[in-house]
Coordinates of C-alpha atoms in Angstrom, one line a residue:
M172 CA 6.3 -12.4 -13.5
R173 CA 3.0 -13.1 -11.8
L174 CA -0.3 -11.5 -12.8
F175 CA -1.6 -11.8 -9.3
P176 CA 0.2 -11.8 -6.0
R177 CA 0.6 -14.9 -3.9
Y178 CA -1.8 -14.9 -0.9
P179 CA -2.0 -17.3 2.0
I180 CA -4.5 -20.1 1.5
Y181 CA -6.8 -18.9 4.4
K182 CA -7.3 -15.5 2.7
L183 CA -8.2 -17.1 -0.6
V184 CA -10.8 -19.4 1.1
L185 CA -12.2 -16.5 3.1
A186 CA -12.5 -14.3 0.0
C187 CA -14.2 -17.0 -1.9
G188 CA -16.7 -17.6 0.9
D189 CA -17.3 -13.8 1.1
Y190 CA -18.1 -13.6 -2.6
I191 CA -20.4 -16.6 -2.5
A192 CA -22.2 -15.0 0.5
V193 CA -22.7 -11.7 -1.2
V194 CA -23.9 -13.0 -4.6
G195 CA -25.9 -15.7 -2.8
G196 CA -27.6 -13.1 -0.7
Y197 CA -28.8 -11.4 -3.8
G198 CA -30.1 -14.6 -5.3
I199 CA -31.9 -15.7 -2.1
A200 CA -33.5 -12.3 -1.5
V201 CA -34.8 -12.0 -5.1
A202 CA -36.0 -15.7 -5.1
A203 CA -37.8 -15.2 -1.8
L204 CA -39.6 -12.1 -3.0
A205 CA -40.5 -13.8 -6.3
Y206 CA -41.7 -17.2 -5.0
G207 CA -42.8 -16.2 -1.5
F208 CA -44.5 -12.9 -2.2
G209 CA -45.1 -13.1 -6.0
R210 CA -43.4 -9.8 -6.8
P211 CA -43.4 -9.3 -10.6
D212 CA -40.3 -7.1 -10.5
A213 CA -38.4 -9.8 -8.6
W214 CA -39.5 -12.3 -11.3
K215 CA -38.0 -10.1 -14.0
L216 CA -34.7 -9.8 -12.1
L217 CA -34.4 -13.6 -11.8
Q218 CA -34.8 -13.9 -15.6
Q219 CA -32.3 -11.2 -16.6
W220 CA -28.7 -12.3 -16.9
E221 CA -27.5 -8.7 -17.2
T222 CA -28.7 -8.0 -13.6
W223 CA -27.0 -11.1 -12.3
L224 CA -23.8 -10.1 -14.1
T225 CA -23.9 -6.6 -12.7
F226 CA -24.4 -7.8 -9.1
A227 CA -21.6 -10.3 -9.6
G228 CA -19.4 -7.3 -10.5
F229 CA -20.6 -5.5 -7.4
G230 CA -19.7 -8.5 -5.3
I231 CA -16.0 -7.8 -6.2
V232 CA -16.5 -4.2 -5.0
W233 CA -17.9 -5.5 -1.7
L234 CA -14.8 -7.7 -1.3
L235 CA -12.6 -4.6 -1.9
I236 CA -14.5 -2.7 0.8
L237 CA -13.9 -5.6 3.2
Q238 CA -10.3 -5.5 2.4
Q239 CA -10.1 -1.8 3.0
H240 CA -11.6 -2.3 6.5
G241 CA -8.9 -4.9 7.3
M242 CA -11.3 -7.8 7.2
Y243 CA -8.6 -10.1 5.7
K244 CA -6.1 -9.5 8.5
Q245 CA -5.8 -12.1 11.2
R246 CA -6.3 -9.6 14.0
V247 CA -10.0 -9.2 13.0
F248 CA -10.8 -12.7 14.2
R249 CA -9.5 -12.1 17.7
S250 CA -12.7 -10.3 18.8
R251 CA -16.1 -11.3 17.5
P252 CA -17.8 -8.0 18.6
R253 CA -15.3 -6.0 16.8
H254 CA -15.5 -8.3 13.8
A255 CA -19.3 -7.8 13.8
V256 CA -19.0 -4.0 14.0
L257 CA -16.5 -3.9 11.1
L258 CA -18.9 -6.1 9.1
L259 CA -21.7 -3.7 9.6
R260 CA -19.6 -0.8 8.7
S261 CA -18.4 -2.4 5.5
A262 CA -22.0 -3.2 4.6
L263 CA -22.9 0.5 5.1
Y264 CA -20.2 1.5 2.7
A265 CA -21.3 -1.2 0.3
L266 CA -24.8 0.1 0.4
I267 CA -23.5 3.6 -0.4
G268 CA -21.6 2.1 -3.4
F269 CA -24.7 0.2 -4.4
A270 CA -26.7 3.5 -4.4
V271 CA -24.0 5.2 -6.6
I272 CA -24.1 2.4 -9.1
A273 CA -27.9 2.4 -9.1
F274 CA -27.8 6.1 -9.9
F275 CA -26.1 5.4 -13.2
L276 CA -27.8 2.1 -14.1
R277 CA -31.5 2.2 -14.6
P278 CA -34.1 -0.6 -15.0
P279 CA -34.5 -3.1 -16.5
H280 CA -30.9 -3.9 -15.8
W281 CA -30.8 -2.9 -12.2
I282 CA -32.8 -3.0 -9.0
D283 CA -35.4 -0.2 -8.7
S284 CA -37.1 -1.2 -5.5
R285 CA -36.3 -0.3 -1.9
L286 CA -37.7 -3.6 -0.7
I287 CA -35.6 -5.7 -3.1
T288 CA -32.5 -3.6 -2.2
G289 CA -33.1 -3.9 1.5
S290 CA -33.8 -7.6 1.3
T291 CA -30.7 -8.2 -0.8
F292 CA -28.4 -6.4 1.7
A293 CA -30.1 -8.0 4.7
A294 CA -29.6 -11.5 3.2
A295 CA -26.0 -10.8 2.1
L296 CA -25.1 -9.4 5.5
F297 CA -26.7 -12.4 7.2
L298 CA -24.8 -14.9 5.1
L299 CA -21.6 -13.0 5.6
G300 CA -22.1 -13.1 9.4
C301 CA -22.9 -16.8 9.4
W302 CA -19.8 -17.5 7.2
R303 CA -17.3 -15.2 9.0
L304 CA -18.5 -15.5 12.6
G305 CA -19.7 -19.1 12.5
L306 CA -18.3 -21.4 9.8
F307 CA -14.9 -19.9 8.8
P308 CA -13.2 -20.0 12.3
A309 CA -13.6 -23.8 12.2
V310 CA -12.4 -23.9 8.6
Y311 CA -9.4 -21.7 9.6
R312 CA -8.4 -24.0 12.5
H313 CA -8.7 -27.0 10.1
L314 CA -6.4 -25.3 7.6
L315 CA -3.8 -24.5 10.2
R316 CA -3.6 -28.1 11.3
H317 CA -2.0 -29.0 7.9
Q318 CA 1.7 -28.3 8.1
R319 CA 2.0 -27.9 4.4
L320 CA -0.2 -24.8 4.6
Q321 CA 2.0 -23.3 7.3
R322 CA 5.1 -21.2 6.5
R323 CA 8.4 -22.3 7.8
T324 CA 9.5 -19.3 9.8
A325 CA 12.8 -18.1 11.4
I326 CA 13.2 -15.2 13.7
V327 CA 16.1 -12.8 13.1
G328 CA 17.8 -12.2 16.4
T329 CA 18.4 -14.1 19.6
G330 CA 17.8 -11.3 22.2
A331 CA 14.9 -10.7 24.6
L332 CA 12.6 -9.3 21.9
A333 CA 13.2 -12.2 19.5
Q334 CA 12.6 -14.7 22.3
Y335 CA 9.4 -12.9 23.4
V336 CA 8.1 -13.0 19.8
A337 CA 8.9 -16.7 19.6
E338 CA 7.0 -17.4 22.9
R339 CA 4.0 -15.5 21.6
L340 CA 4.0 -17.4 18.3
L341 CA 4.3 -20.7 20.1
L342 CA 1.5 -19.9 22.5
D343 CA -0.9 -18.6 19.9
A344 CA -2.2 -21.1 17.3
G345 CA -4.2 -18.5 15.3
H346 CA -1.5 -17.9 12.6
D347 CA 0.2 -19.8 9.8
Y348 CA 3.8 -19.4 11.0
R349 CA 5.7 -22.6 12.0
L350 CA 8.7 -21.7 14.0
I351 CA 11.9 -23.6 13.0
G352 CA 14.5 -21.6 14.8
F353 CA 16.5 -18.4 15.0
L354 CA 19.0 -16.6 12.7
S355 CA 22.1 -14.9 14.0
D356 CA 25.3 -13.5 12.5
S357 CA 27.3 -13.9 15.8
L358 CA 26.2 -17.2 17.3
P359 CA 27.2 -20.6 15.6
V360 CA 24.6 -22.9 14.2
G361 CA 23.1 -25.2 16.8
T362 CA 23.4 -22.7 19.7
P363 CA 20.3 -23.2 21.9
V364 CA 18.1 -20.1 22.3
L365 CA 14.6 -21.0 23.6
N366 CA 12.8 -24.2 24.5
G367 CA 14.8 -26.4 22.3
Y368 CA 14.8 -24.0 19.4
R369 CA 18.3 -23.2 18.1
V370 CA 20.2 -21.0 15.8
V371 CA 19.7 -22.5 12.3
G372 CA 21.7 -20.1 10.3
S373 CA 22.8 -16.5 9.6
W374 CA 20.4 -13.8 8.5
C375 CA 23.1 -12.5 6.1
S376 CA 23.6 -15.9 4.4
P377 CA 20.4 -17.4 2.8
S378 CA 22.3 -20.5 1.6
S379 CA 22.7 -21.6 5.2
H380 CA 19.0 -22.7 5.4
A381 CA 17.2 -22.9 2.1
S382 CA 13.9 -24.3 3.5
I383 CA 13.0 -21.0 5.3
E384 CA 9.9 -19.4 3.8
H385 CA 9.4 -16.4 6.1
L386 CA 11.6 -14.3 8.3
I387 CA 10.5 -12.1 11.2
Y388 CA 13.0 -9.4 12.0
A389 CA 13.1 -8.8 15.8
E390 CA 16.7 -7.6 16.4
P391 CA 16.9 -4.0 17.7
N392 CA 20.6 -3.8 17.0
L393 CA 20.1 -4.5 13.3
S394 CA 20.4 -1.3 11.3
P395 CA 17.9 -0.5 8.6
E396 CA 20.6 -0.8 6.0
D397 CA 21.5 -4.4 7.2
L398 CA 17.8 -5.2 7.4
L399 CA 17.2 -4.2 3.8
Q400 CA 20.3 -6.0 2.6
S401 CA 19.3 -9.2 4.4
A402 CA 15.7 -9.0 3.1
S403 CA 16.9 -8.4 -0.4
L404 CA 19.1 -11.5 -0.3
W405 CA 16.4 -13.7 1.2
S406 CA 13.8 -12.5 -1.3
Q407 CA 16.0 -13.8 -4.1
R408 CA 15.4 -17.3 -2.5
G409 CA 11.6 -16.7 -2.5
A410 CA 11.3 -15.9 1.2
T411 CA 8.9 -13.2 2.5
A412 CA 9.6 -11.0 5.5
S413 CA 8.0 -9.2 8.4
V414 CA 9.4 -6.6 10.8
V415 CA 8.3 -6.2 14.4
A416 CA 6.6 -2.8 14.3
E417 CA 8.1 -1.8 17.6
L418 CA 11.4 -1.3 15.9
Y419 CA 9.9 1.5 13.8
P420 CA 6.9 2.6 15.8
T421 CA 6.0 5.7 13.6
L422 CA 6.9 4.4 10.2
I423 CA 3.7 2.7 8.9
P424 CA 0.2 3.9 9.6
E425 CA -1.7 1.8 12.2
Q426 CA -4.3 0.5 9.7
M427 CA -1.5 -1.0 7.5
V428 CA 0.0 -3.0 10.3
E429 CA -0.7 -6.7 10.8
D430 CA -1.5 -7.9 14.3
I431 CA -0.3 -11.5 14.9
A432 CA 0.0 -13.3 18.2
G433 CA -0.4 -10.0 20.0
F434 CA 2.5 -8.4 18.0
R435 CA 2.3 -5.7 15.4
F436 CA 4.2 -6.6 12.2
L437 CA 5.1 -4.7 9.0
S438 CA 4.4 -7.5 6.6
F439 CA 6.0 -7.6 3.2
S440 CA 3.9 -9.8 1.0
G441 CA 6.5 -10.5 -1.8
I442 CA 8.4 -8.4 -4.3
E443 CA 6.8 -9.9 -7.4
T444 CA 5.1 -7.1 -9.4
R445 CA 1.4 -7.1 -9.7
Q446 CA 1.3 -6.9 -13.5
L447 CA -2.5 -6.9 -13.9
F448 CA -2.9 -4.1 -11.4
L449 CA 0.0 -2.1 -13.0
L450 CA -1.8 -2.2 -16.3
L451 CA -5.0 -0.8 -14.8
K452 CA -2.9 1.7 -12.8
R453 CA -1.2 2.9 -16.0
A454 CA -4.6 3.3 -17.8
L455 CA -6.0 5.3 -14.9
D456 CA -2.8 7.5 -14.8
I457 CA -3.2 8.3 -18.5
L458 CA -6.9 9.1 -18.1
L459 CA -6.5 11.3 -15.0
A460 CA -3.3 13.0 -16.1
A461 CA -4.7 13.9 -19.6
S462 CA -8.0 15.2 -18.1
A463 CA -6.2 17.2 -15.4
L464 CA -3.8 18.8 -18.0
V465 CA -6.8 19.9 -20.1
L466 CA -8.9 21.2 -17.1
L467 CA -5.9 22.9 -15.4
A468 CA -4.6 24.6 -18.6
P469 CA -6.0 28.1 -17.5
L470 CA -4.3 27.6 -14.1
F471 CA -1.0 26.7 -15.8
A472 CA -1.2 29.9 -17.8
L473 CA -1.8 32.0 -14.8
I474 CA 1.1 30.5 -12.9
A475 CA 3.4 30.9 -15.9
V476 CA 2.5 34.6 -16.1
A477 CA 3.0 35.1 -12.3
I478 CA 6.4 33.4 -12.4
K479 CA 7.6 35.5 -15.4
W480 CA 6.3 38.7 -13.6
D481 CA 7.9 37.9 -10.3
S482 CA 11.5 37.1 -11.4
P483 CA 13.5 36.7 -14.6
G484 CA 14.1 33.2 -15.9
P485 CA 12.2 30.2 -17.4
V486 CA 8.8 29.1 -16.2
F487 CA 9.7 25.5 -15.7
Y488 CA 12.6 23.8 -13.9
R489 CA 13.7 20.3 -14.8
Q490 CA 15.8 17.9 -12.8
Q491 CA 17.1 14.4 -13.5
R492 CA 15.5 11.7 -11.4
I493 CA 15.6 7.9 -11.4
G494 CA 12.5 6.1 -12.8
R495 CA 11.3 2.6 -13.3
Y496 CA 14.0 0.0 -13.8
G497 CA 16.6 2.6 -12.9
K498 CA 16.1 4.7 -16.0
R499 CA 16.8 8.4 -15.8
F500 CA 14.3 11.0 -16.9
W501 CA 13.7 14.7 -16.6
M502 CA 11.2 15.6 -14.0
Y503 CA 9.4 19.0 -14.5
K504 CA 8.3 21.5 -11.9
F505 CA 7.3 25.2 -11.9
R506 CA 10.4 27.2 -11.1
T507 CA 10.2 28.4 -7.5
M508 CA 13.8 29.7 -6.9
E509 CA 15.9 32.5 -8.4
H510 CA 17.2 31.6 -11.8
G511 CA 21.0 31.4 -12.2
S512 CA 21.6 31.2 -8.5
P513 CA 23.2 28.2 -6.7
A514 CA 19.9 27.6 -4.9
Y515 CA 19.2 24.2 -6.4
R516 CA 22.8 23.1 -6.0
E517 CA 22.6 24.1 -2.3
W518 CA 19.4 22.0 -2.0
E519 CA 21.0 19.0 -3.6
R520 CA 24.1 19.3 -1.4
S521 CA 22.0 19.5 1.8
I522 CA 20.1 16.4 0.7
R523 CA 23.4 14.5 0.3
E524 CA 24.6 15.6 3.7
R525 CA 21.4 14.4 5.3
I526 CA 21.6 11.0 3.7
H527 CA 25.2 10.4 4.9
T528 CA 24.6 11.7 8.4
E529 CA 21.2 9.9 8.8
Q530 CA 19.4 13.1 9.5
P531 CA 15.6 13.4 8.9
L532 CA 14.9 13.7 5.1
H533 CA 12.3 16.4 5.2
K534 CA 12.2 19.1 2.5
V535 CA 15.3 21.2 2.9
V536 CA 14.9 24.5 1.0
P537 CA 17.1 27.6 1.1
Q538 CA 14.4 30.0 1.9
H539 CA 16.4 33.1 0.9
R540 CA 16.5 31.7 -2.6
V541 CA 12.8 31.1 -3.0
T542 CA 10.8 33.7 -5.0
R543 CA 7.6 35.3 -3.7
V544 CA 5.5 33.3 -6.1
G545 CA 7.6 30.3 -5.5
R546 CA 6.9 30.4 -1.8
W547 CA 3.1 30.4 -2.5
L548 CA 3.4 27.6 -5.1
R549 CA 5.4 25.4 -2.7
R550 CA 3.0 25.9 0.1
W551 CA 0.0 24.6 -1.9
S552 CA 2.1 22.0 -3.9
L553 CA 1.3 23.8 -7.2
D554 CA 4.9 23.7 -8.3
E555 CA 4.5 20.0 -8.8
L556 CA 1.6 20.2 -11.3
P557 CA 3.9 19.9 -14.4
Q558 CA 4.7 16.3 -13.2
L559 CA 1.3 15.4 -14.8
W560 CA 3.2 15.6 -18.0
N561 CA 5.7 13.0 -16.7
V562 CA 2.7 10.9 -15.7
L563 CA 1.3 11.1 -19.2
R564 CA 4.6 10.1 -20.7
G565 CA 4.8 7.1 -18.5
E566 CA 7.9 8.3 -16.5
M567 CA 5.9 8.7 -13.3
S568 CA 2.6 7.6 -11.8
L569 CA 0.1 9.6 -9.7
V570 CA 1.0 7.4 -6.7
G571 CA 4.3 5.6 -6.1
P572 CA 7.7 5.8 -4.4
R573 CA 9.4 9.1 -4.1
P574 CA 11.5 9.9 -7.3
L575 CA 15.1 9.8 -6.3
L576 CA 18.0 11.9 -7.4
P577 CA 20.8 10.0 -9.1
E578 CA 23.0 10.7 -6.0
E579 CA 20.4 9.2 -3.7
A580 CA 20.0 6.1 -5.9
D581 CA 23.8 5.5 -5.8
Y582 CA 23.9 5.7 -2.0
F583 CA 22.2 2.3 -1.5
P584 CA 22.0 0.6 -4.9
E585 CA 21.4 -3.0 -3.6
C586 CA 17.9 -2.2 -2.5
Q587 CA 16.9 0.2 -5.3
R588 CA 15.8 -2.7 -7.5
W589 CA 12.9 -3.3 -5.1
R590 CA 11.5 0.2 -5.3
H591 CA 12.3 0.6 -9.0
Q592 CA 9.9 -2.2 -10.0
V593 CA 7.2 0.5 -10.3
A594 CA 7.3 4.1 -11.6
P595 CA 7.9 6.8 -9.0
G596 CA 4.9 8.8 -8.0
C597 CA 3.7 12.4 -7.6
T598 CA 2.7 11.4 -4.0
G599 CA 3.4 8.4 -1.8
L600 CA 3.8 7.1 1.7
W601 CA 6.7 9.4 2.5
Q602 CA 4.9 12.5 1.2
I603 CA 2.0 11.9 3.5
S604 CA 4.1 11.1 6.6
D605 CA 5.6 13.7 8.8
R606 CA 8.8 13.6 6.7
S607 CA 11.0 13.2 9.8
H608 CA 12.3 9.8 8.6
T609 CA 15.8 9.2 7.5
F610 CA 16.7 8.1 4.0
V611 CA 16.9 4.4 4.9
Q612 CA 13.5 4.6 6.6
M613 CA 12.1 6.3 3.5
L614 CA 13.4 3.3 1.5
L615 CA 11.5 1.0 3.9
L616 CA 8.3 3.0 3.2
D617 CA 8.9 2.7 -0.5
I618 CA 9.6 -1.0 -0.4
Y619 CA 6.5 -1.6 1.8
Y620 CA 4.5 0.3 -0.9
V621 CA 5.9 -1.8 -3.8
Q622 CA 5.4 -5.1 -2.0
N623 CA 1.9 -4.3 -0.8
L624 CA 0.7 -2.7 -4.0
S625 CA -3.1 -2.6 -4.2
P626 CA -5.9 -0.2 -5.4
W627 CA -6.8 0.5 -1.8
L628 CA -3.3 1.5 -0.7
D629 CA -3.2 3.9 -3.6
L630 CA -6.7 5.2 -2.6
Y631 CA -5.5 5.6 1.0
I632 CA -2.5 7.7 -0.1
V633 CA -4.6 9.9 -2.4
L634 CA -7.2 10.5 0.3
K635 CA -4.4 11.4 2.8
T636 CA -2.7 13.7 0.3
I637 CA -5.8 15.9 -0.3
P638 CA -6.1 17.3 3.2
Y639 CA -2.3 17.6 3.5
V640 CA -2.3 19.8 0.4
L641 CA -5.4 21.8 1.3
R642 CA -3.9 22.7 4.7
G643 CA -0.8 24.1 2.9
Q644 CA 1.7 21.9 4.7
N645 CA 4.1 21.6 1.8
S646 CA 6.0 24.8 2.3

């Protein structure tokens, strides 16, 4: 297992340059004020290693802000004006973060001068602009000229869409994909497709062409089930995958889509688990879940009294779900339906029907079985608060894939190993979508989450969940 995910070379070079520009901006600004203007406070900052260390840590925060603004996606380099606007916007957010840190850290280990703060950000922004808008494009073009830094890429499909994608990739040199051919399950190897490029193998047989490093799925007739099975097989060979977003136009939010050669792709960066991030994620889960359970204890008591007053039966309802590595666990909720009725069996039966008939997998609840208090709890998602106990026990996370019923996990077991690399979450990409996706589309969302795991993706999901809950859209 890797501690860190594998990134393209150009992203690593870009991130290193960004970090040097940010920290270098601080050093240049403070040195200029100290030597050029004789500022005594600047002299002190130059001599304090604690301040340098603090700003070095803040440089990492600035890089995360750049990542959140999509500044490490290839599409940002297509328009310099847009690139400059995003750079200014990220600097504004960095300044806000800087002010928050400065509120908690006081001199002598921090900057307590508007002049020094302004000079630092002006210098850092200037260096970032010179690096990103001036120097890096030349470095990027130089990197792309080396074939060993390009990924050997095959396009799944031979139809009009696949050929159009191939044409755009061949005409646009601003990416690291090196097209070697097409994959088809119906045409024999060697069949010409476009401009001398031929069928080099089958998308359902990775052994047919072991040198392929990346796949682009551009076959409209390929079902989501077949796509997942194919991607699972190729991933075992170390290949990564992208899906042309036009095949699933409403599946992934716009800001998570990669724009390459004029096409929007859902890029899967690799199924290896980010072990270091998962350790930090687990520590944050414990801290937040424990704090929430203590702070919300009075609310738990009020809800328990209301449930007992409204209808006979237990306060909590537990249900078996599938957790990390496929282990089963009991997930807890506040009871919202009549006790002793077949309400929950009706719900589970309706879920199974929708899976097998490929109907949208939105919440299906027999309303005539829901209690008065239960209807109110469901509307504001308060029935899910006991899941904090599952989070504290390590069976769930605050953010993650949707916890599946055993029957759901048995429906498509070949791809469950992907989504079960991380613990299921109280909220996730499916929960913040319109919930009109089918079961297989939900699996795609979960797999996308696992393969693109990052602090900013978790933060995005949490920020989208808050207004969703406050609007009472969970009924």
